[in-house]
Tab-separated table of C-alpha atoms in Angstrom:
chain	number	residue	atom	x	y	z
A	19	UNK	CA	-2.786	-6.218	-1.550
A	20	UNK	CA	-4.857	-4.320	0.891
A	21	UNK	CA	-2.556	-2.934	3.768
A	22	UNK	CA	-3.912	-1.895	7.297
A	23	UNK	CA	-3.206	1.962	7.890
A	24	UNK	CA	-3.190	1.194	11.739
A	25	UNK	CA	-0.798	-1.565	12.146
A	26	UNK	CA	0.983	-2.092	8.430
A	27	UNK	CA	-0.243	-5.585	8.339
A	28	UNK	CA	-1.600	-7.006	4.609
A	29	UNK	CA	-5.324	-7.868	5.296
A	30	UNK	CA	-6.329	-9.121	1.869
A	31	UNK	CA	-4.392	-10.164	-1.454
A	32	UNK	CA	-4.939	-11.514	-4.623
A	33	UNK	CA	-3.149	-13.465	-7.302
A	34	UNK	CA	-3.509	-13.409	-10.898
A	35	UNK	CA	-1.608	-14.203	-13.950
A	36	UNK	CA	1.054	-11.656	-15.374
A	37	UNK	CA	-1.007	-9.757	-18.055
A	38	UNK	CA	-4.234	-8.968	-15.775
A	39	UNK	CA	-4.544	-5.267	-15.196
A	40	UNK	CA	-4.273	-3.651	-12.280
A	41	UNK	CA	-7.772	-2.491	-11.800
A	42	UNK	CA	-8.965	-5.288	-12.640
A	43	UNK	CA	-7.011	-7.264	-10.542
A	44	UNK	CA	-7.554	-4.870	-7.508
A	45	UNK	CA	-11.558	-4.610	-7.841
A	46	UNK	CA	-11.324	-8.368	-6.778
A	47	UNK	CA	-10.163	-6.815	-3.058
A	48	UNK	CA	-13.409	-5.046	-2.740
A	49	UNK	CA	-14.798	-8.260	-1.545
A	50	UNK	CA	-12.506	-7.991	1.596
A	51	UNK	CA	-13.652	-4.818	2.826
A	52	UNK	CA	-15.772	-4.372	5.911
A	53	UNK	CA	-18.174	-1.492	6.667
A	54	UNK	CA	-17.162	1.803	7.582
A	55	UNK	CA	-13.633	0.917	6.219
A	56	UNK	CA	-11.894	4.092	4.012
A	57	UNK	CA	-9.489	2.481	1.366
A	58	UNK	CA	-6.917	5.063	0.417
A	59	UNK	CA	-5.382	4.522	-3.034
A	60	UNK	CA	-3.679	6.632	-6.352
A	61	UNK	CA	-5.053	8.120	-8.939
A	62	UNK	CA	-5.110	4.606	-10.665
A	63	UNK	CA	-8.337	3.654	-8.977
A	64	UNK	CA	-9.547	7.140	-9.074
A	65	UNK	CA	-12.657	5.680	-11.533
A	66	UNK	CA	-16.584	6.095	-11.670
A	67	UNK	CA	-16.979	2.450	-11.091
A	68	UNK	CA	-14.594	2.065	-8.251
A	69	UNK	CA	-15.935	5.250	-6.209
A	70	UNK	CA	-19.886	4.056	-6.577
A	71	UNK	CA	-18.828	0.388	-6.017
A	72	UNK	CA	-16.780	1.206	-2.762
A	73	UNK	CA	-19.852	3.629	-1.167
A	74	UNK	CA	-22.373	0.759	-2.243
A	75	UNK	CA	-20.202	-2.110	0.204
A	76	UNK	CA	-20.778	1.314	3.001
A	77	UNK	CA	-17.157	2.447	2.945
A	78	UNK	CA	-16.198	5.094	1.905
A	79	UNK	CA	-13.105	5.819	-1.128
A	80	UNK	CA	-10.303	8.732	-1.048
A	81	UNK	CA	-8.227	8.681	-3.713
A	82	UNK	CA	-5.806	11.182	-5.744
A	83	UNK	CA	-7.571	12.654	-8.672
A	84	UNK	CA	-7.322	11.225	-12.164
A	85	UNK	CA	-5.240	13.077	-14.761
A	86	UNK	CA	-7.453	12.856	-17.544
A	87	UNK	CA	-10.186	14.817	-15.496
A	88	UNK	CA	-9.811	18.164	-15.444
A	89	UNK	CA	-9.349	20.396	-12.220
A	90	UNK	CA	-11.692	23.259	-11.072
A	91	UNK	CA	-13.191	25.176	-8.664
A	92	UNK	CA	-15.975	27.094	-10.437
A	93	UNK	CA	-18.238	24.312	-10.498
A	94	UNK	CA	-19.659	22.535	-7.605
A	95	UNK	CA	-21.018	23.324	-4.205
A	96	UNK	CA	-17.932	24.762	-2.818
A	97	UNK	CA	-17.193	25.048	0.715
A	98	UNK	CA	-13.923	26.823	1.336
A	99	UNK	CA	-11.260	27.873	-1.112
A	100	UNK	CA	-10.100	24.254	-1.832
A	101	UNK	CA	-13.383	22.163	-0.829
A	102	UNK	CA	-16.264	21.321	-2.927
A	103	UNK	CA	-18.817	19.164	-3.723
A	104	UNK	CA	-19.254	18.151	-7.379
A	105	UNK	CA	-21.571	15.830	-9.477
A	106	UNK	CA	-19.609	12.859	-11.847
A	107	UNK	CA	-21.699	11.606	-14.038
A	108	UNK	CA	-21.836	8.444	-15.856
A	109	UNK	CA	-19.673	7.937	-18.654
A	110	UNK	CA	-21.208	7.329	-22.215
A	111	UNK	CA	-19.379	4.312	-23.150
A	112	UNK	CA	-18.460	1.048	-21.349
A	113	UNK	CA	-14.860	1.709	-19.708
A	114	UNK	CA	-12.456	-1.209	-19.827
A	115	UNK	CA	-12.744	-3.945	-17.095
A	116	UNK	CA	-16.302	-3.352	-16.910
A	117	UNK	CA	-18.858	-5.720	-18.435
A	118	UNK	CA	-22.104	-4.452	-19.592
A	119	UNK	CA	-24.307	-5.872	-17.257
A	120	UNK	CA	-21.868	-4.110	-14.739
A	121	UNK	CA	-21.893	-0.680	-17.100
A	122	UNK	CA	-25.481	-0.836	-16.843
A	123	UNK	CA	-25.919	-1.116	-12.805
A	124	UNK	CA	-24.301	2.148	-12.520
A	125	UNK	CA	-26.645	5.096	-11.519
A	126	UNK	CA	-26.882	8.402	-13.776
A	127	UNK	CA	-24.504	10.224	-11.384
A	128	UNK	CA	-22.915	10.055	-8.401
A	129	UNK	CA	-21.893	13.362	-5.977
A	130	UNK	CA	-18.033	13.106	-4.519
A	131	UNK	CA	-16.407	15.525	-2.374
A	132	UNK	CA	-12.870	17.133	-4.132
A	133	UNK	CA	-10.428	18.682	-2.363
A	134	UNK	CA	-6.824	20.159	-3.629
A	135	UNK	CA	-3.991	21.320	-1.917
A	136	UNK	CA	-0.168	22.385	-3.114
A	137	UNK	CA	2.944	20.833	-1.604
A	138	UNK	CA	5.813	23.297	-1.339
A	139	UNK	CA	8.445	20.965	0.278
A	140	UNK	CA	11.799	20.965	-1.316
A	141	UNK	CA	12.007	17.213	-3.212
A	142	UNK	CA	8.949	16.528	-3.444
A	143	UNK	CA	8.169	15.833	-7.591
A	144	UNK	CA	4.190	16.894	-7.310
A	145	UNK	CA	3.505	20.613	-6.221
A	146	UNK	CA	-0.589	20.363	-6.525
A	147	UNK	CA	-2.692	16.974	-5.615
A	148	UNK	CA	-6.486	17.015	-6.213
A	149	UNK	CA	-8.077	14.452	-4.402
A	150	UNK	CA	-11.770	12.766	-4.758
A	151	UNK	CA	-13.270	11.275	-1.911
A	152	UNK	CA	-16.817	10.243	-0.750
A	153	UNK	CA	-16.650	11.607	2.787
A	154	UNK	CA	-18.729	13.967	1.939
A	155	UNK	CA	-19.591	15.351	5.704
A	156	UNK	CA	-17.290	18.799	6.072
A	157	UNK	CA	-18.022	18.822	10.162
A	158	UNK	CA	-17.188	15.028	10.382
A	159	UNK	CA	-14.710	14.877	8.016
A	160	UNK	CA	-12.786	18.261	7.946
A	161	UNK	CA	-10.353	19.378	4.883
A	162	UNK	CA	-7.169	19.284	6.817
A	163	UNK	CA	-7.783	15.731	8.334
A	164	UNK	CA	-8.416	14.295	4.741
A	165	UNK	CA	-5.521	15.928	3.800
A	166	UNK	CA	-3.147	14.091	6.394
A	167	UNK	CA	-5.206	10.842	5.853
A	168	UNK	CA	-4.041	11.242	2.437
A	169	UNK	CA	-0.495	11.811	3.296
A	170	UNK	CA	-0.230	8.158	4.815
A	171	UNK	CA	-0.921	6.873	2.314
A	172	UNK	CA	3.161	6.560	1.235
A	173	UNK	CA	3.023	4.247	3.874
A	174	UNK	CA	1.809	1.340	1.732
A	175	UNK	CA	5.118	2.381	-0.342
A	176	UNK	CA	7.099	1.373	2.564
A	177	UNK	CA	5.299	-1.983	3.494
A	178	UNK	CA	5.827	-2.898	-0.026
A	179	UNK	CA	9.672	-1.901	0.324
A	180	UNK	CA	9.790	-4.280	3.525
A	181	UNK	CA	8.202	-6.912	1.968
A	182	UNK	CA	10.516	-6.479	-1.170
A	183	UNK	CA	13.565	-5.571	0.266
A	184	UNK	CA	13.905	-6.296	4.278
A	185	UNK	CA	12.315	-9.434	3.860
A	186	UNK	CA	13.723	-10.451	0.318
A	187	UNK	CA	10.740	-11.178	-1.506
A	188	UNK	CA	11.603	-8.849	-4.694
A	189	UNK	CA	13.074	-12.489	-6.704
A	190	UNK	CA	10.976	-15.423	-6.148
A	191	UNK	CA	12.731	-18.497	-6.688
A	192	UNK	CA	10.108	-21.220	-6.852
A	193	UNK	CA	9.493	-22.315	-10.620
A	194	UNK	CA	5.938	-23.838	-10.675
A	195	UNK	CA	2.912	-21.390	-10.184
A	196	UNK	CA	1.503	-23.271	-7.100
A	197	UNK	CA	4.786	-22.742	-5.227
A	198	UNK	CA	5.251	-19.173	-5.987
A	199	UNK	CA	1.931	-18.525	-4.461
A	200	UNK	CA	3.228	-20.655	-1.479
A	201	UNK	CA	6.474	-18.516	-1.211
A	202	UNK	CA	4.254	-15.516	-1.148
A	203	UNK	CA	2.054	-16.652	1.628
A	204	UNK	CA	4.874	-17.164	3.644
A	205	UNK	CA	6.503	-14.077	2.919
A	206	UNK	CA	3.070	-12.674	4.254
A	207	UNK	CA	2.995	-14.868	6.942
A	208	UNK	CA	6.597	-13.533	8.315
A	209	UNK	CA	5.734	-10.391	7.872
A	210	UNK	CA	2.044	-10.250	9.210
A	211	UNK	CA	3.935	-12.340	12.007
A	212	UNK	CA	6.609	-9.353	12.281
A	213	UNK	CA	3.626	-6.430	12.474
A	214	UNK	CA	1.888	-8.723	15.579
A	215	UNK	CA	4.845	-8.202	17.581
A	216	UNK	CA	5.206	-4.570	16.593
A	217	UNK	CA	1.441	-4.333	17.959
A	218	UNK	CA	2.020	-6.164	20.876
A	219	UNK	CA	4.962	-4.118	21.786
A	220	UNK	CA	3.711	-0.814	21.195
A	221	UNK	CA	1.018	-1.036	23.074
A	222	UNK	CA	2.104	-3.016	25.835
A	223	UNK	CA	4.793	-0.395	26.520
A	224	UNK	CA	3.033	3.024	25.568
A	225	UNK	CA	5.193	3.346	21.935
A	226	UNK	CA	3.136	4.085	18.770
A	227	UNK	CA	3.528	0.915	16.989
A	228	UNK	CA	3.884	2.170	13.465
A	229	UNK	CA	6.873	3.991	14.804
A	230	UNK	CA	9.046	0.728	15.496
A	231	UNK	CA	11.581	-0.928	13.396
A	232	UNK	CA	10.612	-3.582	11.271
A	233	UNK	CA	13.887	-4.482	10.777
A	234	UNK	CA	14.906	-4.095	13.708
A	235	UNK	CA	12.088	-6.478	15.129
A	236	UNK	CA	13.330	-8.891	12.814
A	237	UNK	CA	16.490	-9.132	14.433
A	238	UNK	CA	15.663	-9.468	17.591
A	239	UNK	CA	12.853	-12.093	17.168
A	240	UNK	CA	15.998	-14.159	15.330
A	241	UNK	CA	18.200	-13.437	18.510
A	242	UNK	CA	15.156	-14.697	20.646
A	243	UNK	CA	14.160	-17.756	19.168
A	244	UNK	CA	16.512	-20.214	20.383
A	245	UNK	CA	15.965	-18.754	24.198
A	246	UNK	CA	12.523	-19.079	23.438
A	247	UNK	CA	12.881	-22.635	22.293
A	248	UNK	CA	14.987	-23.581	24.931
A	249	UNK	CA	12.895	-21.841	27.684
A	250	UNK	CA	10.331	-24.133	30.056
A	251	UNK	CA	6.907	-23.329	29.886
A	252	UNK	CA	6.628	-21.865	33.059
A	253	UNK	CA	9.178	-18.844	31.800
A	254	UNK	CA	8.071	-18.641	28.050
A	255	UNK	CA	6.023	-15.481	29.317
A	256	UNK	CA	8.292	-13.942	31.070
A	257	UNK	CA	11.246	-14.268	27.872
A	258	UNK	CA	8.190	-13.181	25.364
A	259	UNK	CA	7.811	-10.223	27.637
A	260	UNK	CA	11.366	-9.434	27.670
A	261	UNK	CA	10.895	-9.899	23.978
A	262	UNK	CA	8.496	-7.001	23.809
A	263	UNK	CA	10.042	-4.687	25.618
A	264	UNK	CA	13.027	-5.195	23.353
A	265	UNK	CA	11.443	-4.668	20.422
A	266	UNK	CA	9.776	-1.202	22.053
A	267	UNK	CA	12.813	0.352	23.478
A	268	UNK	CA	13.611	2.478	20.508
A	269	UNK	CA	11.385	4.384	18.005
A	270	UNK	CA	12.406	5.133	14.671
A	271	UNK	CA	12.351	8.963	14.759
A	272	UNK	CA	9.423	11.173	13.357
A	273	UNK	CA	10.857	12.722	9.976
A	274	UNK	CA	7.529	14.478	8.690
A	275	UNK	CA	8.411	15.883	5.689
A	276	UNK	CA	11.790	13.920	4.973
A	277	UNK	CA	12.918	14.084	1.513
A	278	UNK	CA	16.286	12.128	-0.019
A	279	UNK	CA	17.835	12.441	-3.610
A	280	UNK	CA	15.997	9.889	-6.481
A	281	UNK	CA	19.790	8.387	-6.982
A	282	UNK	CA	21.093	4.855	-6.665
A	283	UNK	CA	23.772	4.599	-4.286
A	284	UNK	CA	25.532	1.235	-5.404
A	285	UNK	CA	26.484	1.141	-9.065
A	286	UNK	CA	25.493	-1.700	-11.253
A	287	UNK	CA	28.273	-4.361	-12.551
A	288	UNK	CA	29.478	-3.855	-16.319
A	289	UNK	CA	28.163	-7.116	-17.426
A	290	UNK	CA	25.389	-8.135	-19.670
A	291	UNK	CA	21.697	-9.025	-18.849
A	292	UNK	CA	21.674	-12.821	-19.158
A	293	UNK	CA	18.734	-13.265	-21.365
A	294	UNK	CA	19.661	-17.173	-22.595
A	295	UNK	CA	19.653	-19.960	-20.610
A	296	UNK	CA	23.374	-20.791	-18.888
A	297	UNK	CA	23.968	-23.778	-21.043
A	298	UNK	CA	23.663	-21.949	-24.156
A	299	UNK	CA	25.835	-19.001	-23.029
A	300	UNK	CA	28.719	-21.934	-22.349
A	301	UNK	CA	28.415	-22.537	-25.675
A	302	UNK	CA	28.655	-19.203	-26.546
A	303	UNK	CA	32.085	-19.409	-24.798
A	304	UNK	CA	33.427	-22.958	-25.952
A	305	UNK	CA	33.004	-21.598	-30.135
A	306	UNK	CA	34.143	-17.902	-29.193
């Protein structure tokens, strides 16, 4: 999925079978983007392919560095003490997820801007990030203002959590592959659905809309639907209004910087996975 930055909504998604890779599988969103649009991702899609086939659609790509290329600063046209431009250039063999036809479209070598910065918040697991990004402009697109486009880009992490978790989508229950795609479109639907009003509130009553609960929203559209249904057309504004304003009286509090303990809270029950079907676990029981 492709998540808006702006108002949390999913703008594109795809659907494949278990086994497809990631990269693979996310390449297929490129389709969706629109120019002038900067998709911020990991490292994962930190690849030649990806960065030349993002700037050719006329967006532009920032993205944490790859691990398996190494880190820097002698080398390149370097513009501060953690700015530089450098030259990538083609790699010698056909990568996987890349046919040859494909391999063979790709220019000689490609210049990218990288940037790195340490984190020195307590809790935080990485202390240094490189990133690689084809803003190349310095005036336009200064270091510090990559850097804290970067830093949203946890944000996606939460989305997914809400989807997951708020909304219950982390165990699909429908059995045949056409309905799971169903039950997520719907799940996508409520939530996209969920962002709307978020929009709508926030900027109808001056609060940053990224800033409001999600969860909160939920509950009060559920409270609100049965006035709503029950309301004349005449006063379905004025209840949606009231609606709004509901939704916009209280911000979730800016925590820049908040860190929490990687523990579980709630401990797991001291049973066995169930990996056989039920019928053959009753059997289990009857001969035990």
């Amino acid at each position: 999925m492709i998540f808006s930055l702006a108002t949390g909504a999913v703008t594109a998604l795809c659907i494949n079978v278990l086994n497809t890779h990631d990269i693979k599988l996310a390449r297929k969103l490129y389709s969706f983007l629109k120019p002038n649009d900067v998709l911020v991702g990991d490292r994962a899609f930190c690849a030649y392919a990806d960065m030349f086939t993002i700037k050719k659609l006329d967006c532009d790509a920032l993205f944490r560095k790859h691990q398996s290329r190494t880190t820097t600063m002698r080398k390149g046209k370097i513009f501060g003490d953690c700015d530089k431009l450098v030259t990538w250039h083609k790699p010698k063999s056909c990568p996987k997820g890349l046919n040859q036809d494909e391999f063979n479209a790709l220019p000689k070598s490609i210049i990218v801007r990288e940037i790195y910065y340490y984190i020195v918040i307590s809790g935080f697991r990485t202390g240094r990030v490189s990133l690689i990004t084809t803003l190349l402009d310095t005036t336009t697109y200064p270091t510090l203002e990559i850097v804290g486009l970067y830093s949203k880009r946890w944000d996606v992490e939460l989305d997914l959590r809400h989807l997951k978790t708020t909304l219950g989508m982390d165990v699909l229950r429908c059995k045949t592959p056409s309905m799971v795609r169903k039950e997520i479109y719907v799940y996508l639907l409520a939530y996209n659905l969920l962002r709307s009003l978020m929009w709508s509130a926030g900027t109808t009553y001056g609060n940053p809309p990224l800033r409001l609960s999600l969860q909160g929203t939920r509950h009060h559209l559920n409270n609100f639907i049965p006035k709503l249904l029950a309301t004349s057309p005449k006063k379905l504004l004025q209840v949606y209004r009231t609606l709004l304003k509901v939704i916009a009286h209280k911000a979730v509090p800016d925590r820049p910087g908040r860190s929490e303990p990687r523990v579980r809270k709630r401990r797991p029950k001291a049973y066995p996975l169930m990996t056989k079907p039920r019928h053959e676990l009753r059997k289990q029981l009857q001969t035990a």
